[in-house]
Each structure stands twice: as C-alpha cells, then as structure tokens.
Amino acid sequence: MHLFTAASLLLLAPSCWKRQEPMFLKQLSASSGTKSFLFASAFSPHSIHHTRPSTLFFSHLASRRNLSLLHSTKDSSSSSSSSQETAQKNSSIHWTTDKVRSTFVEYFEKNQHTHVPSSACAPLNDPTLLFTNAGMNQFKPIFLGQVPPSSPMAGWKRAVNSQKCIRAGGKHNDLDDVGRDTYHHTFFEMLGSWSFGDYFKKEAIEYSWELLTEVYGIDPSRLYATYFEGDDKLGLEPDFEAKNYWLRYLPEERVIGCNAKDNFWEMGDTGPCGPCSEIHYDRIGNRDASKLVNADDPDVIEIWNIVFIQYNRDEKGLSTLPDQHIDTGMGLERLVSLLQDKRSNYDIDTFQAIFKSIEEYSKVGAYTGLVLEEDKTLKDTAYRAIADHARTLAFAIADGVVPSNEGRGYVLRRIFRRAARYGQQILKAEPGFFGKVIPSVIDTFGVYYPELVKEKATILEIINEEETAFSSMLDRGISYFTDLKSEMNDAGSKVVAGEKAFFLYDTLGFPIDLTQQMAEEAGFQVDVEGFENQMEEQKQRSRDARNAAKNGGAARLEFIAEQTSWLANNGIVATNDDSKYDWDIEVSATVAAIYTGNGFLDTGKKAVPGDNVGIVLDKSAFYAEAGGQEADIGVIELESAKFKVTDVQVYGGYLLHTGVIVEGEIEVGAAAKCKVDYDRRRDIAPNHSMTHVLNGALKTILGDGVDQRGSLCNDEKLRFDFSYKNALSTKQLQAVEEMCQQTISKKEEVTSKVMPLEVAKAIDGVRAVFGEVYPDPVRVVSIGSDTSIEFCGGTHVKNTAEAEAFVIIEETAVAKGIRRISAVTKSLAKQAIDFGSSFEKKVYEIEQLSADTEGLDKMAGALRKELDSGFMSAVLKANLRGRIEEVQKKGVEAKKRALAQRVDKVLNAVKEQLLDAANKGVTSLVLNVDIGADSKASQKVMKAAQTINPNMAFMGISEEEQGSGGKVMAFALVPDTLIESGLKADEWVQAALEVCGGRGGGRPTNAQGQASQCVDVEAVIDASKKFAVEKIGTKV
C-alpha cells in the first residue's frame, strides 16, 4: 500500500488524465489541510503501457477529458519560466521524435530492408500528384510494373523510410481541418515499410507486432487489429489469412472484421489494390474497446495500416496480381504522441519550439491547447494552424515548390495565406510575423533534413515576398467583398454566388476558405458547389486543351502493372531498344503484342485501318519519351500494312508504340521494320545537346545555386527551367548566349559512356536533375573537355557544330525562384539571327531621322510593337528596345519644345482675343485653342484669361492634332458672379463634350475634360456656346 498526498498525486498524474478536475481533486484543493489517499497498486508516471492503476477511482481519473500538466493551471507562470520548464521537459523525454524515427528505420534495416531516403514532398516529375501524400508514392512505378530493368528500383525487394508528406488539395486534403482539432496536419511524416514481391502477410504482421510491443514497449493489451471482412459485391472472401496470423498475438475479441470502406485499399479508380489490416490503440486501457474501433472515438485511434497489395482493378473488375506486395504506413506524429503520452499531436516535442516562436509575436497570449467550442477566440486553433503551415511551407519550398497561381504552387499559396490570416486576424500579430517563425522549424528538423538548412535563405526570401504581396491582396479582396456585401444586403440575399466566389479566387487570388470566413462573419453562406463547378469547368477546359494538343484528340494508351505482368506472363521480354542511339537504320522486328484500350488482342485477331492501338515490338529503333526529350515518330512497316507512330512511351522496359493503322491489317507475330523520322530527330538532337551546354553556361555565369527544374526538347525548340531568384540582366543573358554560341564555333565533341551509377556519381562536376531516379548502370554524356558532363539517356549530336547556331528567344519567370529560357538551334536560330539583323537596320534608319521629324514618337511606338512580336534573340531584342525608346524619347522631347513655342504664339493670340472681348463687353468666350490638348498649356491659357478679364467666363477647346478626328480637350473658367446666374464650369465642360462621347469634371469655378475621339470639333464649340447662352442669356 502506498500513501500519496494531493501534491504528490498531481506530480505523479500521467498526462493521459483529462483537463477538467475530477470532484475529489476539487475537494482536495478546497481543503485547508492535506488529505491522503491510499492506492492498491504502484504506478509509474512515465509508462503508457504495462503498469496501470487498478482501482475504480483511478479509472475515473482517465475520463473523457485530458489533464495536461503543461496547461492545467489557471495561474500560469511568466513566459520565460514556462519556456524553461518546456525546454527541461523536452530534454528529459525518452522517446523524442528523432529517436522514434531512427528506431523505426533501424529496426527494418536489421531485417534486410533497404533504407530509401524520403523523396521530395512535392513530386516535381509526377504531374498526377500535387504533393507526395503517402510513403508509397515514390514506389508507384514498382506497383504499376513500370520500372525499367536498369533502374535501382528493379533490385529493391524490401524498403523502409520516413517520408515527408503533404495532404492539401486533391483527393487527400486535410487543409480545412488543420487547427480545428489536435491530430490533422497538412505536413506530416509517414513511417513506412515495403515488400516488393518478397514476404507477405505473415512477416508483415510479425514485424509490426514485434516493433510496437518489444521495441517501442507499447502495452499489448491496448492494441486491436482489424482485417477485411469480405465483400459480396466485389466477389471477395474475408481475409481469414490475416485474421489467423493476428490470432497468434491477440485474443479473438480484439481481432475485428471491417468492411471495404475501412479495410480495402485502392490506389485510385484503377490500379493495384488489396485488403488491409489496421492496428488501433486504446489510450485509456483496462477495458474492452473493440466496439470503439473505427467508430471515430478520440481515445481509440488507428496507428498503423498494413496493406496487402494482391489485386489489380480495371474496367472489367478485379484480378490477382502476379506479385504480391506489402505497403505499410504509420504517422510519425501520432506514434510519438502515444510514446510521449500526449493526447494531442501538437503537444509532442517537435511543436514546442514553434509554439514558443509564435508566442513571441502573438498579442493574445500563449497556447493553451483548447479545441472546438472551448476555443471561443480561435486562439489555439490559430496556433495549431500556423505551426502546421510553417512546417509545410518550409519543407515544400526546400524541395523546390514555390507559391504561384496554379497547381501545387497555388495550394502552397493558399496554405500560406491561411496561416497569415490566422496570425494577423486572430493572434493580432503584425504583418511579416510568419517569416520570423520559420527559423524555429528549420532548427527543429534541420539535422535530419539538411535541405532545410541549405535552402534557409531561399525559404525566408520567398515567404517574406508572399507576406508583402498578401497585404495588398487582402485589401483588394476585402474591398470587393465589402461592395458585394452591400449589394447582397440590398437584394436581401444570404448566399454568395459561386461565380462571385470564383472571381475572388481566380482574379483576386482569394482562397475559398478566406471567402467562407468573411461570409460567415457577415452572416452569409457561400455556394461552394457553384464555386467548385466553376473551378471544375476551368480545369476541364485546360485538360481538354492539353489532351487535344498531346494526342490529336485520341485516347491516350498506357501500361500499368496488369499490362506489364500480362506481357511477362506470356513470355514477352522487354523491348530491346539498343538501336535508339543509332541513325539512319531500319531495324527489323516482330510484333510481340497489340494493345487497345480494352486489352491485348488475342493471337489471330487483327487490328484494321483506322484503329488507334499500341504496338509492342521485340526490338525497336524508336526513342521513347524520357528526360524531357519528346519521343521519336515515324512509321512501322509490315508486309502489307503501315502503322503511323505518333508517340512512344516505356513501361517496365516495354516500348509502347502508339498510333494509327494507315493501311492493311496487323496481327501478333507479323514481321515489321522500324522507320524512324530521322530528319525530325536531327532537329531534336541538337536542341538536347545545347540544353546541356546551356545548363553549363548558366552555372558558369550565375554560380552554383543554379539547379535544373525541368526541360523540354523537341524539333522546334529547347526549353530549360532552372532555379534562380531574379530575372537575368541583359548582360548576363548575353554572356550565356555567347558562351553557347562559342561552344558551337569550337566544334566540341559530344561523347557518351555507360558506367555503374556509383562510379558516375563520383565524377568531378557531373550534373544530375533534382528528384530524378537514374538507372544503374547510367549513361553519362560529355561535351568538350569541361563544357558539360551529365547523366542522360537522350539522343545527341556527335559534335556541337551540328547545332549550327544558337539563339535565346525568351527568358521569363515560371514561378518565384524558377526561371525559364527558351532557345532555338539550326535553321530556326538562323532565321532569328537574320530577322534580328534586318530589324536592326530599321532601328538604325529611324535613329538617323531628325528629332523634328513629324510624328517621330509615333513611328518609334509602332516600331516598338513590331519588335515585341518579332522572332529574334532576346538579347538583341532588349538592346533594340532600349534604342527605340531613346528615339521615342527624342521625338517626344522635340514635340514638347515645338508645343512650347506654339503655346507662346497661341497665348499671344488668345490674349488679343480676350482683350477684344473685354472691350466689347462680352461676358463669355469660347475659343478653339491650338495647344495640342496639352493640360499644362491649358493652365497657362486659363491663367491669362483670368488675369485679363476676371469677370468673363472662358472655355478653351483643343485638338491633339488638328483635323485628325482624335483626342479633344475642353477646359473652362467661370467667375462667381456668373455661377450665381447658373453657369457652372463642370456642367459647361460636360455639355460641350457630350456631343462626342467625352466626359469632364471639376468644380463650378474651373473644370476640364476630354474625349478620346472627335471628328467634328465645331460641334463641340457650338454646343459650348449654346449651353452658355441658355444659362446666362448673353452673346458668346
């Protein structure tokens, strides 16, 4: 028996107790004396497993609400004291996040798993995914059967890692829930282990049980396992195999059958899939919680999912895969929360430094862990959202994603703006606070993820730019919404139309969640369905345009695991494409398979003219699209048939030649000849080789911070995306272009060599594409002695002289920190050079014209428009633009001098007319004044009129160019005495210009206005005189 005082009870209380105080604790605190309580068993406050309280009264403490030692006291200590306590507590944690992560990886490494480092959290080379949202993403080619035999992936049998994941946007989207509860994140780490056709259910279950209970020490009595209970609609039996394996470790009541929704995993509408088994943990323990599994109970949570990938789904239904795989995933943050005995993921060690950083800029106090209705001010919601979003932004930017207006870049921008709004609106933080929080993320995760430290300057720069832009965007959005709110109140409407919400999103850059927030505050709702319809219509238009451009409107054919497995199972070996680097040859081949959208044609079946099919050959001379280089096109000729090849893709070593049968019929086994369009390839190859040269030149001119972010090489141009913060200056761009041109002039040799990947990586100066997975052995392409050396599987020229010429056509931004250069070679480059030379002559000719040449400024303006659309070097275009601007400036200045001289003459004439009118007693005067519709000159005229006769109303009317029918200006001056009679300057100007569609404004004493076009200036003068007569009844 052990004796505990109330104080010692509080010290020993585990953090799994709830926040609200049980009645007996209130009684204790209210007592003036110290009362004692007896416990029937010992209890360790650091254990979450084997030793538990045995009394009913202790079970009562583990009620539905959590008591957090860090946040339970009403009277909190000072911020510095709290910070010290937090630091001391974190330093004493046994299962730190770093230790949990490394223990997981090391355990599976000891069990013969290859540690594959986390891929980027944004798959830059996978357009089907906005972000890496699961650990299996980088292994998708293995599951789909699309891994080339030479890839390192082809040799992996077992793998393990902790994968950086982001779930925001697309099918897996947790963004709207982040901050509102204690377990949703946009960024998280997924601990994962895999078997690729190696071990299966028995070993997977054995590994998970051993790791959780023996390595991490989790109490086995708190664990529950689920298995797939079967589905009659799918025609699948219950997964009794998995159940029976679990019964080796758990009693039958804690092995629970669940439906397909919870226990059947699918990659998508089609593709590999299979039953899964989940491991759930009961936070409370010492009870039967089987009924709470998969019941959305916060105390019984899923911690690990083991997927048994054994089927493939297609349009026909499910079929068994030839190879069975294991794919497991366990959220690191959730596991750590269990091992650190925290009810909230946000209470684990890695969030504490971030919270302390946020607290420095919050004006509403520290984080207290409240959720839902308890968090009345949304303060703690804001803390959680900002901390989560800071992690997401830091990791995503470090991996090459930047905020933009489309795709994953826009999702990232939306995440940032959500965090910034929470900070400024809820925490009352000053604009710019978010960038100051980011270093706490880098300090926390930088050891395990050094890319954060390496890219720290870039991360901070991009976020600071976003914060600056956000302020102006917020102002525009609020202004538009304020006007919209007034319109809706006047109309009695309570629903913001979908098209209005989409305008805020599409035009003003306002995320839908910000619109919903403002609508809620105004008592409105948003037609989200209407917004999503508008969004989907826009996306569909983009998809349709891309598909039409790519495939000529035809359906795209591709292979996944089912097709590559079918080929292998039918004895069809991977396509021998060794001839793809040869030129001007006709490779003889045999048709190994014919694929349609509905499957492979059976032996004896024939494809007929007009059919859009894919052909697999045993050998091929065609280059399949890869590494940014477009595929070869051409013809596959058979004895009595012809197949036009429009695209070639490679899947798992099989080349799929897609196209249309032009004539004849084709069947499996037919002899064929590959006739590549080598003329087209001769235009592609120099573009690819010069992309390498360009890459090297950029590194030389701009420095080592330049990394390739994408490329495109076809028969028309080369396009190269690279990381660089600023637009290149004309001087830099010229240096890059000249370096590339010099490489052609030097006639440098282009060579290639295949070597082991590790040997190739050791080559001094070798360059590789960020995020690319290279085969082993790998092909290394070298240009000259030191111009360029890169991993590359593309087709190239033998000598740089074959490129003939090189011209940079454009340099522009793709997104923040990403630039794009487009260039041309060969005949197109020569065309650009010739056009540039001829245009330069035009510029030279206009430069020789006298400044007094009539209309020189307009001539220069027209030449500038012609230049902007001209096909020439971007360097030359920039230089010529500057020269044309000088000519235009010269013409404008000469025009101003001529106008000044003309104004002096006009002023003298006007003064004479004003004096004459004054002598005749005229009270109002309208004159056609030749001052070129110049506003400054009009002020001089009005000043003269007021000086000579201050009691007379005066209006001047001036054409920009007399008789041109163009711009006309009217300006007026009216004394107070005539205003009292009814003549007001602003109304007078408006009436005069109304006849030609012009507008004016000002005050009753003076006003001016203009019309962009006026073919009859006399009509304006007449209208002006008529208005004056009507108002003051005197001769004008």
Coordinates of N, CA, C and O in Angstrom, one line a residue, residues 693-704 706 724 728-740:
V693 N 24.6 22.3 -72.8 CA 25.6 23.4 -72.9 C 25.0 24.6 -72.2 O 25.7 25.3 -71.4
L694 N 23.7 24.8 -72.4 CA 23.0 26.0 -71.7 C 23.1 25.8 -70.2 O 23.4 26.7 -69.4
N695 N 22.9 24.6 -69.7 CA 23.0 24.3 -68.3 C 24.3 24.6 -67.7 O 24.5 25.3 -66.7
G696 N 25.4 24.2 -68.4 CA 26.7 24.6 -68.0 C 27.0 26.0 -68.0 O 27.7 26.6 -67.2
A697 N 26.5 26.7 -69.1 CA 26.8 28.2 -69.2 C 26.1 28.9 -68.1 O 26.7 29.9 -67.5
L698 N 24.9 28.5 -67.7 CA 24.2 29.2 -66.6 C 24.9 29.0 -65.3 O 25.0 30.0 -64.5
K699 N 25.4 27.8 -65.1 CA 26.2 27.6 -63.9 C 27.5 28.5 -63.8 O 27.8 29.0 -62.8
T700 N 28.1 28.6 -65.0 CA 29.3 29.4 -65.1 C 29.0 30.9 -64.8 O 29.7 31.6 -64.1
I701 N 28.0 31.4 -65.4 CA 27.6 32.8 -65.4 C 27.0 33.2 -64.0 O 27.3 34.2 -63.4
L702 N 26.0 32.4 -63.6 CA 25.2 32.7 -62.4 C 25.7 32.1 -61.1 O 25.3 32.5 -60.0
G703 N 26.5 31.0 -61.2 CA 27.0 30.4 -60.0 C 26.4 29.1 -59.7 O 25.5 28.6 -60.4
D704 N 26.9 28.5 -58.6 CA 26.5 27.1 -58.2 C 25.0 26.9 -57.8 O 24.5 25.8 -57.7
V706 N 22.4 27.5 -59.3 CA 21.5 27.1 -60.4 C 21.3 25.6 -60.5 O 22.3 24.9 -60.6
Y724 N 16.6 30.2 -59.9 CA 17.4 31.4 -59.8 C 16.4 32.5 -59.3 O 15.2 32.5 -59.8
L728 N 17.3 37.4 -65.3 CA 18.7 37.7 -65.8 C 18.8 39.1 -66.4 O 17.9 39.5 -67.1
S729 N 19.8 39.8 -66.1 CA 20.1 41.1 -66.7 C 20.4 40.8 -68.2 O 20.8 39.7 -68.6
T730 N 20.3 41.8 -69.0 CA 20.7 41.7 -70.4 C 22.1 41.3 -70.6 O 22.5 40.5 -71.4
K731 N 23.0 41.8 -69.7 CA 24.4 41.5 -69.7 C 24.6 40.0 -69.4 O 25.4 39.3 -70.1
Q732 N 23.9 39.5 -68.4 CA 24.0 38.1 -68.0 C 23.5 37.2 -69.2 O 24.1 36.2 -69.5
L733 N 22.4 37.6 -69.7 CA 21.8 36.8 -70.8 C 22.7 36.7 -72.0 O 22.8 35.7 -72.7
Q734 N 23.3 37.9 -72.3 CA 24.2 37.9 -73.4 C 25.4 37.0 -73.2 O 25.9 36.3 -74.1
A735 N 25.9 37.0 -72.0 CA 27.1 36.2 -71.7 C 26.7 34.7 -71.8 O 27.5 33.9 -72.4
V736 N 25.5 34.3 -71.4 CA 25.1 32.9 -71.5 C 25.0 32.6 -73.0 O 25.4 31.5 -73.5
E737 N 24.3 33.4 -73.8 CA 24.1 33.1 -75.2 C 25.4 33.1 -75.9 O 25.6 32.1 -76.8
E738 N 26.3 34.0 -75.7 CA 27.6 34.0 -76.3 C 28.4 32.7 -76.0 O 29.1 32.1 -76.8
M739 N 28.4 32.3 -74.7 CA 29.1 31.1 -74.3 C 28.6 29.9 -75.1 O 29.3 29.0 -75.5
C740 N 27.3 29.8 -75.3 CA 26.7 28.7 -76.0 C 27.1 28.7 -77.5 O 27.4 27.7 -78.1

